[in-house]
Amino acid sequence: MSIIKLNATDSTNAYLKELALSQPLEDFTIVSTELQLRGRGQMGSDWISEKGKNLTISVLKNLEQFPARNQFDLNCVVSLAIYSVLTELSVPNLSVKWPNDILSGNQKICGILIENILKGKFIQMAILGIGLNVNQMDFSDIERASSLKLILGSDLNLDELIDEILTKLKLYFKTPQKDLRAEYEKVLFRKDKPSTFENPTNEKFLGLIRGVNEAGKLVVELEDSVIKKFDLKEVKLLY
Protein backbone atom coordinates (compact mmCIF):
# COMPACT_ATOMS: atom_id res chain seq x y z
CA MET A 1 0.00 0.00 0.00
CA SER A 2 1.29 3.44 -0.95
CA ILE A 3 -0.07 6.21 1.29
CA ILE A 4 0.60 9.94 0.98
CA LYS A 5 -0.14 11.85 4.18
CA LEU A 6 -0.73 15.59 4.01
CA ASN A 7 -1.16 18.12 6.80
CA ALA A 8 -3.69 20.03 4.73
CA THR A 9 -4.98 20.21 1.16
CA ASP A 10 -7.92 21.74 -0.67
CA SER A 11 -9.24 18.33 -1.73
CA THR A 12 -7.70 14.86 -1.52
CA ASN A 13 -9.60 13.93 -4.68
CA ALA A 14 -8.15 16.86 -6.61
CA TYR A 15 -4.64 16.19 -5.27
CA LEU A 16 -4.72 12.50 -6.17
CA LYS A 17 -6.27 13.13 -9.58
CA GLU A 18 -3.57 15.63 -10.52
CA LEU A 19 -0.86 13.26 -9.30
CA ALA A 20 -2.34 10.29 -11.20
CA LEU A 21 -2.44 12.26 -14.44
CA SER A 22 1.20 13.28 -14.07
CA GLN A 23 2.80 9.91 -13.28
CA PRO A 24 1.96 6.19 -12.97
CA LEU A 25 0.72 5.29 -9.50
CA GLU A 26 0.39 1.98 -7.70
CA ASP A 27 -3.12 0.54 -7.52
CA PHE A 28 -4.90 1.58 -4.31
CA THR A 29 -2.57 4.54 -3.71
CA ILE A 30 -4.09 6.59 -0.89
CA VAL A 31 -3.97 10.31 -0.16
CA SER A 32 -4.90 11.21 3.42
CA THR A 33 -5.06 14.62 5.06
CA GLU A 34 -5.61 15.98 8.56
CA LEU A 35 -7.41 19.03 7.18
CA GLN A 36 -9.36 19.26 3.94
CA LEU A 37 -9.96 22.91 3.11
CA ARG A 38 -12.43 22.49 0.27
CA GLY A 39 -13.93 19.05 0.71
CA ARG A 40 -16.76 18.31 -1.68
CA GLY A 41 -19.80 16.09 -1.60
CA GLN A 42 -22.43 15.13 -4.15
CA MET A 43 -23.87 17.95 -6.28
CA GLY A 44 -21.08 20.31 -5.23
CA SER A 45 -22.02 20.40 -1.54
CA ASP A 46 -19.33 21.17 1.02
CA TRP A 47 -17.86 18.53 3.32
CA ILE A 48 -16.80 20.15 6.60
CA SER A 49 -14.32 18.29 8.81
CA GLU A 50 -12.51 19.22 12.03
CA LYS A 51 -8.72 18.94 11.73
CA GLY A 52 -7.24 15.60 12.71
CA LYS A 53 -10.55 14.18 13.90
CA ASN A 54 -11.95 12.43 10.85
CA LEU A 55 -10.98 10.23 7.96
CA THR A 56 -10.58 12.27 4.78
CA ILE A 57 -8.97 10.09 2.13
CA SER A 58 -8.94 9.40 -1.58
CA VAL A 59 -8.05 6.04 -3.06
CA LEU A 60 -6.83 5.41 -6.61
CA LYS A 61 -8.22 2.39 -8.45
CA ASN A 62 -6.61 1.56 -11.77
CA LEU A 63 -9.12 -0.09 -14.08
CA GLU A 64 -8.89 -2.00 -17.33
CA GLN A 65 -11.72 -2.03 -19.87
CA PHE A 66 -14.25 -0.92 -17.24
CA PRO A 67 -17.29 0.38 -19.17
CA ALA A 68 -18.33 3.89 -18.21
CA ARG A 69 -21.96 2.77 -18.34
CA ASN A 70 -21.25 0.58 -15.29
CA GLN A 71 -19.86 3.40 -13.18
CA PHE A 72 -22.51 2.95 -10.48
CA ASP A 73 -20.82 -0.35 -9.61
CA LEU A 74 -18.01 1.77 -8.15
CA ASN A 75 -20.52 3.45 -5.84
CA CYS A 76 -21.72 0.03 -4.74
CA VAL A 77 -18.17 -1.19 -4.07
CA VAL A 78 -17.19 1.77 -1.90
CA SER A 79 -20.52 2.00 -0.06
CA LEU A 80 -20.52 -1.72 0.76
CA ALA A 81 -16.86 -1.70 1.82
CA ILE A 82 -17.49 1.06 4.35
CA TYR A 83 -20.80 -0.47 5.43
CA SER A 84 -18.97 -3.74 6.12
CA VAL A 85 -16.23 -2.04 8.18
CA LEU A 86 -18.83 -0.15 10.25
CA THR A 87 -20.86 -3.33 10.77
CA GLU A 88 -17.81 -5.02 12.26
CA LEU A 89 -17.45 -2.02 14.60
CA SER A 90 -21.05 -2.64 15.76
CA VAL A 91 -22.35 0.71 14.53
CA PRO A 92 -26.15 0.41 14.93
CA ASN A 93 -28.93 0.90 12.38
CA LEU A 94 -26.66 1.20 9.35
CA SER A 95 -27.96 1.89 5.87
CA VAL A 96 -26.85 3.42 2.58
CA LYS A 97 -28.82 6.49 1.53
CA TRP A 98 -28.88 6.61 -2.25
CA PRO A 99 -26.56 7.11 -3.94
CA ASN A 100 -23.71 6.82 -1.43
CA ASP A 101 -24.14 8.33 2.02
CA ILE A 102 -23.74 6.01 5.00
CA LEU A 103 -26.23 6.54 7.81
CA SER A 104 -26.62 5.36 11.37
CA GLY A 105 -30.32 5.74 11.98
CA ASN A 106 -31.14 9.10 10.38
CA GLN A 107 -27.68 10.56 10.96
CA LYS A 108 -25.03 10.80 8.27
CA ILE A 109 -21.61 9.52 9.25
CA CYS A 110 -19.94 9.08 5.88
CA GLY A 111 -20.03 10.64 2.43
CA ILE A 112 -18.48 9.35 -0.77
CA LEU A 113 -17.44 11.21 -3.91
CA ILE A 114 -16.18 9.21 -6.89
CA GLU A 115 -14.48 10.91 -9.84
CA ASN A 116 -13.57 8.97 -12.96
CA ILE A 117 -10.84 9.47 -15.53
CA LEU A 118 -12.14 8.26 -18.88
CA LYS A 119 -10.49 6.91 -22.00
CA GLY A 120 -13.11 6.61 -24.71
CA LYS A 121 -16.06 4.62 -23.37
CA PHE A 122 -14.02 3.12 -20.55
CA ILE A 123 -13.00 4.28 -17.09
CA GLN A 124 -9.23 4.24 -16.93
CA MET A 125 -8.89 5.29 -13.29
CA ALA A 126 -11.30 6.04 -10.46
CA ILE A 127 -10.64 8.41 -7.58
CA LEU A 128 -12.61 7.13 -4.58
CA GLY A 129 -13.11 9.97 -2.11
CA ILE A 130 -14.23 9.02 1.40
CA GLY A 131 -15.15 11.36 4.24
CA LEU A 132 -15.90 9.44 7.43
CA ASN A 133 -16.79 11.23 10.68
CA VAL A 134 -14.72 9.46 13.30
CA ASN A 135 -13.68 11.39 16.43
CA GLN A 136 -15.40 14.75 15.90
CA MET A 137 -17.87 15.61 18.64
CA ASP A 138 -19.49 18.87 17.56
CA PHE A 139 -21.77 19.10 14.52
CA SER A 140 -23.86 22.03 15.74
CA ASP A 141 -23.95 23.73 12.32
CA ILE A 142 -24.61 20.56 10.32
CA GLU A 143 -28.04 18.97 10.28
CA ARG A 144 -28.31 15.21 10.88
CA ALA A 145 -24.57 14.54 11.18
CA SER A 146 -22.86 12.28 13.69
CA SER A 147 -19.57 10.46 14.22
CA LEU A 148 -18.34 7.06 15.31
CA LYS A 149 -17.19 8.50 18.66
CA LEU A 150 -20.61 10.02 19.36
CA ILE A 151 -22.27 6.71 18.48
CA LEU A 152 -19.81 4.23 20.01
CA GLY A 153 -18.49 6.36 22.88
CA SER A 154 -14.76 5.96 22.23
CA ASP A 155 -11.92 7.23 20.04
CA LEU A 156 -10.93 5.21 17.01
CA ASN A 157 -7.52 4.96 15.35
CA LEU A 158 -7.64 6.56 11.90
CA ASP A 159 -4.76 4.53 10.45
CA GLU A 160 -6.41 1.28 11.50
CA LEU A 161 -9.63 2.39 9.84
CA ILE A 162 -7.76 3.08 6.60
CA ASP A 163 -6.31 -0.44 6.66
CA GLU A 164 -9.74 -1.97 7.27
CA ILE A 165 -11.41 0.05 4.51
CA LEU A 166 -8.66 -0.86 2.05
CA THR A 167 -9.07 -4.56 2.86
CA LYS A 168 -12.81 -4.36 2.23
CA LEU A 169 -12.37 -2.35 -0.97
CA LYS A 170 -10.11 -5.05 -2.40
CA LEU A 171 -12.66 -7.69 -1.43
CA TYR A 172 -15.64 -5.91 -3.02
CA PHE A 173 -13.74 -5.14 -6.22
CA LYS A 174 -13.66 -8.91 -6.73
CA THR A 175 -17.43 -9.26 -6.21
CA PRO A 176 -19.51 -10.00 -9.35
CA GLN A 177 -21.57 -7.09 -10.68
CA LYS A 178 -25.00 -8.67 -10.10
CA ASP A 179 -24.10 -9.54 -6.52
CA LEU A 180 -22.91 -5.99 -5.84
CA ARG A 181 -26.18 -4.35 -6.74
CA ALA A 182 -28.23 -7.01 -4.93
CA GLU A 183 -26.22 -6.50 -1.74
CA TYR A 184 -26.42 -2.71 -2.12
CA GLU A 185 -30.21 -2.85 -2.41
CA LYS A 186 -30.46 -4.95 0.76
CA VAL A 187 -28.98 -2.11 2.82
CA LEU A 188 -30.71 0.76 1.01
CA PHE A 189 -32.19 3.44 3.27
CA ARG A 190 -36.02 3.35 3.38
CA LYS A 191 -36.31 0.57 0.80
CA ASP A 192 -39.94 -0.61 0.47
CA LYS A 193 -41.10 2.01 2.99
CA PRO A 194 -43.47 4.88 2.19
CA SER A 195 -41.21 7.90 1.68
CA THR A 196 -41.48 11.55 0.74
CA PHE A 197 -39.55 12.89 -2.24
CA GLU A 198 -39.01 16.35 -3.70
CA ASN A 199 -38.43 17.22 -7.36
CA PRO A 200 -36.33 20.14 -8.71
CA THR A 201 -39.37 22.46 -8.62
CA ASN A 202 -39.83 21.73 -4.88
CA GLU A 203 -42.96 19.66 -5.41
CA LYS A 204 -43.32 16.82 -2.91
CA PHE A 205 -44.69 13.37 -3.67
CA LEU A 206 -44.94 9.96 -2.02
CA GLY A 207 -43.44 6.71 -3.22
CA LEU A 208 -41.74 3.44 -2.34
CA ILE A 209 -38.06 2.86 -3.12
CA ARG A 210 -37.91 -0.48 -4.95
CA GLY A 211 -34.21 -0.52 -5.81
CA VAL A 212 -31.57 0.85 -8.17
CA ASN A 213 -31.16 0.01 -11.84
CA GLU A 214 -27.91 -0.75 -13.70
CA ALA A 215 -27.35 2.93 -14.47
CA GLY A 216 -27.63 3.82 -10.78
CA LYS A 217 -31.05 5.47 -11.06
CA LEU A 218 -33.39 5.20 -8.11
CA VAL A 219 -36.40 3.00 -8.88
CA VAL A 220 -39.51 4.36 -7.17
CA GLU A 221 -43.05 3.00 -7.19
CA LEU A 222 -45.57 5.84 -7.32
CA GLU A 223 -49.35 5.83 -6.96
CA ASP A 224 -51.30 3.31 -9.04
CA SER A 225 -48.19 1.05 -9.13
CA VAL A 226 -46.43 3.34 -11.63
CA ILE A 227 -42.66 2.68 -11.67
CA LYS A 228 -40.38 5.63 -12.33
CA LYS A 229 -36.59 5.90 -12.42
CA PHE A 230 -34.86 9.03 -11.12
CA ASP A 231 -31.35 10.38 -11.65
CA LEU A 232 -29.50 12.21 -8.88
CA LYS A 233 -30.51 15.65 -10.16
CA GLU A 234 -34.15 14.67 -10.57
CA VAL A 235 -35.21 13.79 -7.05
CA LYS A 236 -34.36 14.32 -3.39
CA LEU A 237 -35.33 11.86 -0.71
CA LEU A 238 -36.61 13.67 2.37
CA TYR A 239 -36.20 12.19 5.85
mmCIF file of C-alpha atoms in Angstrom:
data_model
loop_
_atom_site.group_PDB
_atom_site.id
_atom_site.type_symbol
_atom_site.label_atom_id
_atom_site.label_comp_id
_atom_site.label_asym_id
_atom_site.label_seq_id
_atom_site.Cartn_x
_atom_site.Cartn_y
_atom_site.Cartn_z
ATOM 1 C CA MET A 1 0.000 0.000 0.000
ATOM 2 C CA SER A 2 1.286 3.442 -0.945
ATOM 3 C CA ILE A 3 -0.071 6.211 1.287
ATOM 4 C CA ILE A 4 0.602 9.938 0.980
ATOM 5 C CA LYS A 5 -0.137 11.852 4.183
ATOM 6 C CA LEU A 6 -0.729 15.587 4.007
ATOM 7 C CA ASN A 7 -1.161 18.123 6.803
ATOM 8 C CA ALA A 8 -3.694 20.031 4.730
ATOM 9 C CA THR A 9 -4.978 20.210 1.164
ATOM 10 C CA ASP A 10 -7.919 21.742 -0.670
ATOM 11 C CA SER A 11 -9.237 18.331 -1.725
ATOM 12 C CA THR A 12 -7.704 14.863 -1.518
ATOM 13 C CA ASN A 13 -9.603 13.925 -4.684
ATOM 14 C CA ALA A 14 -8.146 16.865 -6.614
ATOM 15 C CA TYR A 15 -4.636 16.191 -5.273
ATOM 16 C CA LEU A 16 -4.720 12.500 -6.170
ATOM 17 C CA LYS A 17 -6.274 13.131 -9.580
ATOM 18 C CA GLU A 18 -3.572 15.635 -10.523
ATOM 19 C CA LEU A 19 -0.864 13.256 -9.304
ATOM 20 C CA ALA A 20 -2.340 10.293 -11.196
ATOM 21 C CA LEU A 21 -2.442 12.264 -14.436
ATOM 22 C CA SER A 22 1.199 13.282 -14.074
ATOM 23 C CA GLN A 23 2.798 9.910 -13.283
ATOM 24 C CA PRO A 24 1.965 6.194 -12.972
ATOM 25 C CA LEU A 25 0.721 5.292 -9.505
ATOM 26 C CA GLU A 26 0.388 1.981 -7.702
ATOM 27 C CA ASP A 27 -3.116 0.542 -7.520
ATOM 28 C CA PHE A 28 -4.897 1.583 -4.308
ATOM 29 C CA THR A 29 -2.570 4.537 -3.715
ATOM 30 C CA ILE A 30 -4.094 6.589 -0.890
ATOM 31 C CA VAL A 31 -3.971 10.307 -0.155
ATOM 32 C CA SER A 32 -4.900 11.210 3.419
ATOM 33 C CA THR A 33 -5.061 14.624 5.056
ATOM 34 C CA GLU A 34 -5.609 15.979 8.556
ATOM 35 C CA LEU A 35 -7.406 19.030 7.182
ATOM 36 C CA GLN A 36 -9.358 19.262 3.945
ATOM 37 C CA LEU A 37 -9.960 22.909 3.112
ATOM 38 C CA ARG A 38 -12.426 22.494 0.274
ATOM 39 C CA GLY A 39 -13.931 19.052 0.707
ATOM 40 C CA ARG A 40 -16.765 18.308 -1.679
ATOM 41 C CA GLY A 41 -19.802 16.089 -1.598
ATOM 42 C CA GLN A 42 -22.428 15.125 -4.147
ATOM 43 C CA MET A 43 -23.868 17.946 -6.279
ATOM 44 C CA GLY A 44 -21.080 20.313 -5.231
ATOM 45 C CA SER A 45 -22.021 20.398 -1.544
ATOM 46 C CA ASP A 46 -19.327 21.170 1.015
ATOM 47 C CA TRP A 47 -17.862 18.535 3.322
ATOM 48 C CA ILE A 48 -16.799 20.150 6.603
ATOM 49 C CA SER A 49 -14.319 18.290 8.811
ATOM 50 C CA GLU A 50 -12.508 19.220 12.031
ATOM 51 C CA LYS A 51 -8.720 18.940 11.730
ATOM 52 C CA GLY A 52 -7.240 15.601 12.706
ATOM 53 C CA LYS A 53 -10.548 14.176 13.903
ATOM 54 C CA ASN A 54 -11.951 12.434 10.848
ATOM 55 C CA LEU A 55 -10.981 10.226 7.964
ATOM 56 C CA THR A 56 -10.579 12.272 4.782
ATOM 57 C CA ILE A 57 -8.973 10.094 2.129
ATOM 58 C CA SER A 58 -8.944 9.402 -1.579
ATOM 59 C CA VAL A 59 -8.046 6.036 -3.056
ATOM 60 C CA LEU A 60 -6.831 5.414 -6.614
ATOM 61 C CA LYS A 61 -8.217 2.388 -8.452
ATOM 62 C CA ASN A 62 -6.610 1.555 -11.766
ATOM 63 C CA LEU A 63 -9.119 -0.086 -14.078
ATOM 64 C CA GLU A 64 -8.893 -1.996 -17.335
ATOM 65 C CA GLN A 65 -11.722 -2.031 -19.873
ATOM 66 C CA PHE A 66 -14.247 -0.917 -17.242
ATOM 67 C CA PRO A 67 -17.294 0.376 -19.166
ATOM 68 C CA ALA A 68 -18.326 3.892 -18.213
ATOM 69 C CA ARG A 69 -21.962 2.772 -18.340
ATOM 70 C CA ASN A 70 -21.248 0.576 -15.293
ATOM 71 C CA GLN A 71 -19.857 3.404 -13.181
ATOM 72 C CA PHE A 72 -22.510 2.948 -10.480
ATOM 73 C CA ASP A 73 -20.823 -0.349 -9.610
ATOM 74 C CA LEU A 74 -18.010 1.769 -8.149
ATOM 75 C CA ASN A 75 -20.518 3.455 -5.837
ATOM 76 C CA CYS A 76 -21.716 0.032 -4.740
ATOM 77 C CA VAL A 77 -18.170 -1.190 -4.067
ATOM 78 C CA VAL A 78 -17.188 1.771 -1.897
ATOM 79 C CA SER A 79 -20.525 1.996 -0.065
ATOM 80 C CA LEU A 80 -20.518 -1.720 0.756
ATOM 81 C CA ALA A 81 -16.864 -1.703 1.820
ATOM 82 C CA ILE A 82 -17.494 1.064 4.346
ATOM 83 C CA TYR A 83 -20.800 -0.468 5.431
ATOM 84 C CA SER A 84 -18.967 -3.736 6.118
ATOM 85 C CA VAL A 85 -16.234 -2.037 8.179
ATOM 86 C CA LEU A 86 -18.825 -0.154 10.254
ATOM 87 C CA THR A 87 -20.865 -3.329 10.769
ATOM 88 C CA GLU A 88 -17.807 -5.015 12.263
ATOM 89 C CA LEU A 89 -17.447 -2.024 14.600
ATOM 90 C CA SER A 90 -21.051 -2.638 15.755
ATOM 91 C CA VAL A 91 -22.350 0.714 14.529
ATOM 92 C CA PRO A 92 -26.147 0.414 14.929
ATOM 93 C CA ASN A 93 -28.926 0.904 12.380
ATOM 94 C CA LEU A 94 -26.660 1.196 9.354
ATOM 95 C CA SER A 95 -27.960 1.891 5.873
ATOM 96 C CA VAL A 96 -26.855 3.422 2.583
ATOM 97 C CA LYS A 97 -28.815 6.494 1.531
ATOM 98 C CA TRP A 98 -28.883 6.611 -2.253
ATOM 99 C CA PRO A 99 -26.561 7.110 -3.936
ATOM 100 C CA ASN A 100 -23.708 6.818 -1.433
ATOM 101 C CA ASP A 101 -24.138 8.326 2.024
ATOM 102 C CA ILE A 102 -23.740 6.011 5.002
ATOM 103 C CA LEU A 103 -26.226 6.544 7.815
ATOM 104 C CA SER A 104 -26.620 5.361 11.370
ATOM 105 C CA GLY A 105 -30.321 5.737 11.976
ATOM 106 C CA ASN A 106 -31.142 9.096 10.385
ATOM 107 C CA GLN A 107 -27.677 10.555 10.961
ATOM 108 C CA LYS A 108 -25.025 10.804 8.274
ATOM 109 C CA ILE A 109 -21.607 9.519 9.251
ATOM 110 C CA CYS A 110 -19.942 9.083 5.881
ATOM 111 C CA GLY A 111 -20.028 10.642 2.426
ATOM 112 C CA ILE A 112 -18.476 9.345 -0.769
ATOM 113 C CA LEU A 113 -17.440 11.205 -3.907
ATOM 114 C CA ILE A 114 -16.180 9.207 -6.891
ATOM 115 C CA GLU A 115 -14.483 10.908 -9.840
ATOM 116 C CA ASN A 116 -13.569 8.967 -12.958
ATOM 117 C CA ILE A 117 -10.836 9.467 -15.530
ATOM 118 C CA LEU A 118 -12.137 8.258 -18.877
ATOM 119 C CA LYS A 119 -10.491 6.908 -21.998
ATOM 120 C CA GLY A 120 -13.110 6.615 -24.708
ATOM 121 C CA LYS A 121 -16.059 4.615 -23.371
ATOM 122 C CA PHE A 122 -14.024 3.117 -20.553
ATOM 123 C CA ILE A 123 -13.005 4.279 -17.094
ATOM 124 C CA GLN A 124 -9.232 4.243 -16.926
ATOM 125 C CA MET A 125 -8.894 5.290 -13.291
ATOM 126 C CA ALA A 126 -11.303 6.038 -10.460
ATOM 127 C CA ILE A 127 -10.644 8.410 -7.578
ATOM 128 C CA LEU A 128 -12.605 7.132 -4.581
ATOM 129 C CA GLY A 129 -13.107 9.974 -2.112
ATOM 130 C CA ILE A 130 -14.235 9.022 1.397
ATOM 131 C CA GLY A 131 -15.151 11.359 4.239
ATOM 132 C CA LEU A 132 -15.898 9.438 7.435
ATOM 133 C CA ASN A 133 -16.787 11.235 10.677
ATOM 134 C CA VAL A 134 -14.718 9.464 13.303
ATOM 135 C CA ASN A 135 -13.681 11.388 16.426
ATOM 136 C CA GLN A 136 -15.397 14.748 15.899
ATOM 137 C CA MET A 137 -17.873 15.608 18.639
ATOM 138 C CA ASP A 138 -19.492 18.874 17.561
ATOM 139 C CA PHE A 139 -21.766 19.104 14.522
ATOM 140 C CA SER A 140 -23.858 22.028 15.735
ATOM 141 C CA ASP A 141 -23.948 23.726 12.324
ATOM 142 C CA ILE A 142 -24.605 20.561 10.325
ATOM 143 C CA GLU A 143 -28.040 18.969 10.280
ATOM 144 C CA ARG A 144 -28.311 15.213 10.881
ATOM 145 C CA ALA A 145 -24.572 14.545 11.178
ATOM 146 C CA SER A 146 -22.861 12.283 13.687
ATOM 147 C CA SER A 147 -19.570 10.457 14.222
ATOM 148 C CA LEU A 148 -18.341 7.063 15.311
ATOM 149 C CA LYS A 149 -17.193 8.500 18.656
ATOM 150 C CA LEU A 150 -20.612 10.015 19.358
ATOM 151 C CA ILE A 151 -22.275 6.709 18.483
ATOM 152 C CA LEU A 152 -19.808 4.233 20.011
ATOM 153 C CA GLY A 153 -18.493 6.361 22.880
ATOM 154 C CA SER A 154 -14.762 5.956 22.234
ATOM 155 C CA ASP A 155 -11.924 7.235 20.036
ATOM 156 C CA LEU A 156 -10.927 5.206 17.006
ATOM 157 C CA ASN A 157 -7.519 4.957 15.351
ATOM 158 C CA LEU A 158 -7.641 6.562 11.896
ATOM 159 C CA ASP A 159 -4.756 4.530 10.451
ATOM 160 C CA GLU A 160 -6.412 1.275 11.505
ATOM 161 C CA LEU A 161 -9.633 2.387 9.842
ATOM 162 C CA ILE A 162 -7.763 3.082 6.599
ATOM 163 C CA ASP A 163 -6.310 -0.442 6.658
ATOM 164 C CA GLU A 164 -9.744 -1.968 7.274
ATOM 165 C CA ILE A 165 -11.412 0.047 4.514
ATOM 166 C CA LEU A 166 -8.661 -0.865 2.052
ATOM 167 C CA THR A 167 -9.066 -4.561 2.859
ATOM 168 C CA LYS A 168 -12.813 -4.364 2.234
ATOM 169 C CA LEU A 169 -12.370 -2.353 -0.974
ATOM 170 C CA LYS A 170 -10.111 -5.053 -2.402
ATOM 171 C CA LEU A 171 -12.662 -7.691 -1.428
ATOM 172 C CA TYR A 172 -15.637 -5.913 -3.016
ATOM 173 C CA PHE A 173 -13.741 -5.137 -6.222
ATOM 174 C CA LYS A 174 -13.659 -8.915 -6.725
ATOM 175 C CA THR A 175 -17.427 -9.264 -6.210
ATOM 176 C CA PRO A 176 -19.513 -9.999 -9.353
ATOM 177 C CA GLN A 177 -21.566 -7.092 -10.680
ATOM 178 C CA LYS A 178 -25.001 -8.669 -10.104
ATOM 179 C CA ASP A 179 -24.100 -9.538 -6.516
ATOM 180 C CA LEU A 180 -22.906 -5.990 -5.836
ATOM 181 C CA ARG A 181 -26.184 -4.354 -6.740
ATOM 182 C CA ALA A 182 -28.235 -7.006 -4.928
ATOM 183 C CA GLU A 183 -26.219 -6.501 -1.737
ATOM 184 C CA TYR A 184 -26.419 -2.712 -2.125
ATOM 185 C CA GLU A 185 -30.212 -2.853 -2.413
ATOM 186 C CA LYS A 186 -30.463 -4.950 0.761
ATOM 187 C CA VAL A 187 -28.981 -2.107 2.824
ATOM 188 C CA LEU A 188 -30.709 0.763 1.007
ATOM 189 C CA PHE A 189 -32.191 3.437 3.267
ATOM 190 C CA ARG A 190 -36.018 3.346 3.380
ATOM 191 C CA LYS A 191 -36.315 0.568 0.801
ATOM 192 C CA ASP A 192 -39.939 -0.607 0.471
ATOM 193 C CA LYS A 193 -41.104 2.008 2.993
ATOM 194 C CA PRO A 194 -43.475 4.882 2.192
ATOM 195 C CA SER A 195 -41.210 7.900 1.682
ATOM 196 C CA THR A 196 -41.479 11.554 0.739
ATOM 197 C CA PHE A 197 -39.549 12.892 -2.242
ATOM 198 C CA GLU A 198 -39.007 16.348 -3.695
ATOM 199 C CA ASN A 199 -38.429 17.225 -7.358
ATOM 200 C CA PRO A 200 -36.327 20.140 -8.708
ATOM 201 C CA THR A 201 -39.369 22.458 -8.621
ATOM 202 C CA ASN A 202 -39.826 21.728 -4.881
ATOM 203 C CA GLU A 203 -42.963 19.659 -5.411
ATOM 204 C CA LYS A 204 -43.316 16.824 -2.914
ATOM 205 C CA PHE A 205 -44.688 13.370 -3.672
ATOM 206 C CA LEU A 206 -44.942 9.958 -2.023
ATOM 207 C CA GLY A 207 -43.436 6.713 -3.223
ATOM 208 C CA LEU A 208 -41.739 3.441 -2.340
ATOM 209 C CA ILE A 209 -38.061 2.855 -3.118
ATOM 210 C CA ARG A 210 -37.909 -0.476 -4.950
ATOM 211 C CA GLY A 211 -34.211 -0.522 -5.806
ATOM 212 C CA VAL A 212 -31.569 0.847 -8.170
ATOM 213 C CA ASN A 213 -31.156 0.005 -11.840
ATOM 214 C CA GLU A 214 -27.908 -0.754 -13.701
ATOM 215 C CA ALA A 215 -27.354 2.929 -14.471
ATOM 216 C CA GLY A 216 -27.631 3.822 -10.785
ATOM 217 C CA LYS A 217 -31.046 5.465 -11.060
ATOM 218 C CA LEU A 218 -33.389 5.198 -8.106
ATOM 219 C CA VAL A 219 -36.398 2.996 -8.880
ATOM 220 C CA VAL A 220 -39.510 4.358 -7.167
ATOM 221 C CA GLU A 221 -43.048 2.997 -7.187
ATOM 222 C CA LEU A 222 -45.570 5.843 -7.318
ATOM 223 C CA GLU A 223 -49.347 5.834 -6.959
ATOM 224 C CA ASP A 224 -51.299 3.313 -9.036
ATOM 225 C CA SER A 225 -48.192 1.049 -9.127
ATOM 226 C CA VAL A 226 -46.427 3.341 -11.627
ATOM 227 C CA ILE A 227 -42.658 2.677 -11.667
ATOM 228 C CA LYS A 228 -40.377 5.632 -12.333
ATOM 229 C CA LYS A 229 -36.588 5.904 -12.417
ATOM 230 C CA PHE A 230 -34.860 9.028 -11.118
ATOM 231 C CA ASP A 231 -31.352 10.382 -11.653
ATOM 232 C CA LEU A 232 -29.497 12.215 -8.883
ATOM 233 C CA LYS A 233 -30.508 15.652 -10.160
ATOM 234 C CA GLU A 234 -34.147 14.674 -10.572
ATOM 235 C CA VAL A 235 -35.215 13.794 -7.046
ATOM 236 C CA LYS A 236 -34.358 14.325 -3.392
ATOM 237 C CA LEU A 237 -35.333 11.860 -0.708
ATOM 238 C CA LEU A 238 -36.607 13.675 2.368
ATOM 239 C CA TYR A 239 -36.205 12.194 5.852
#
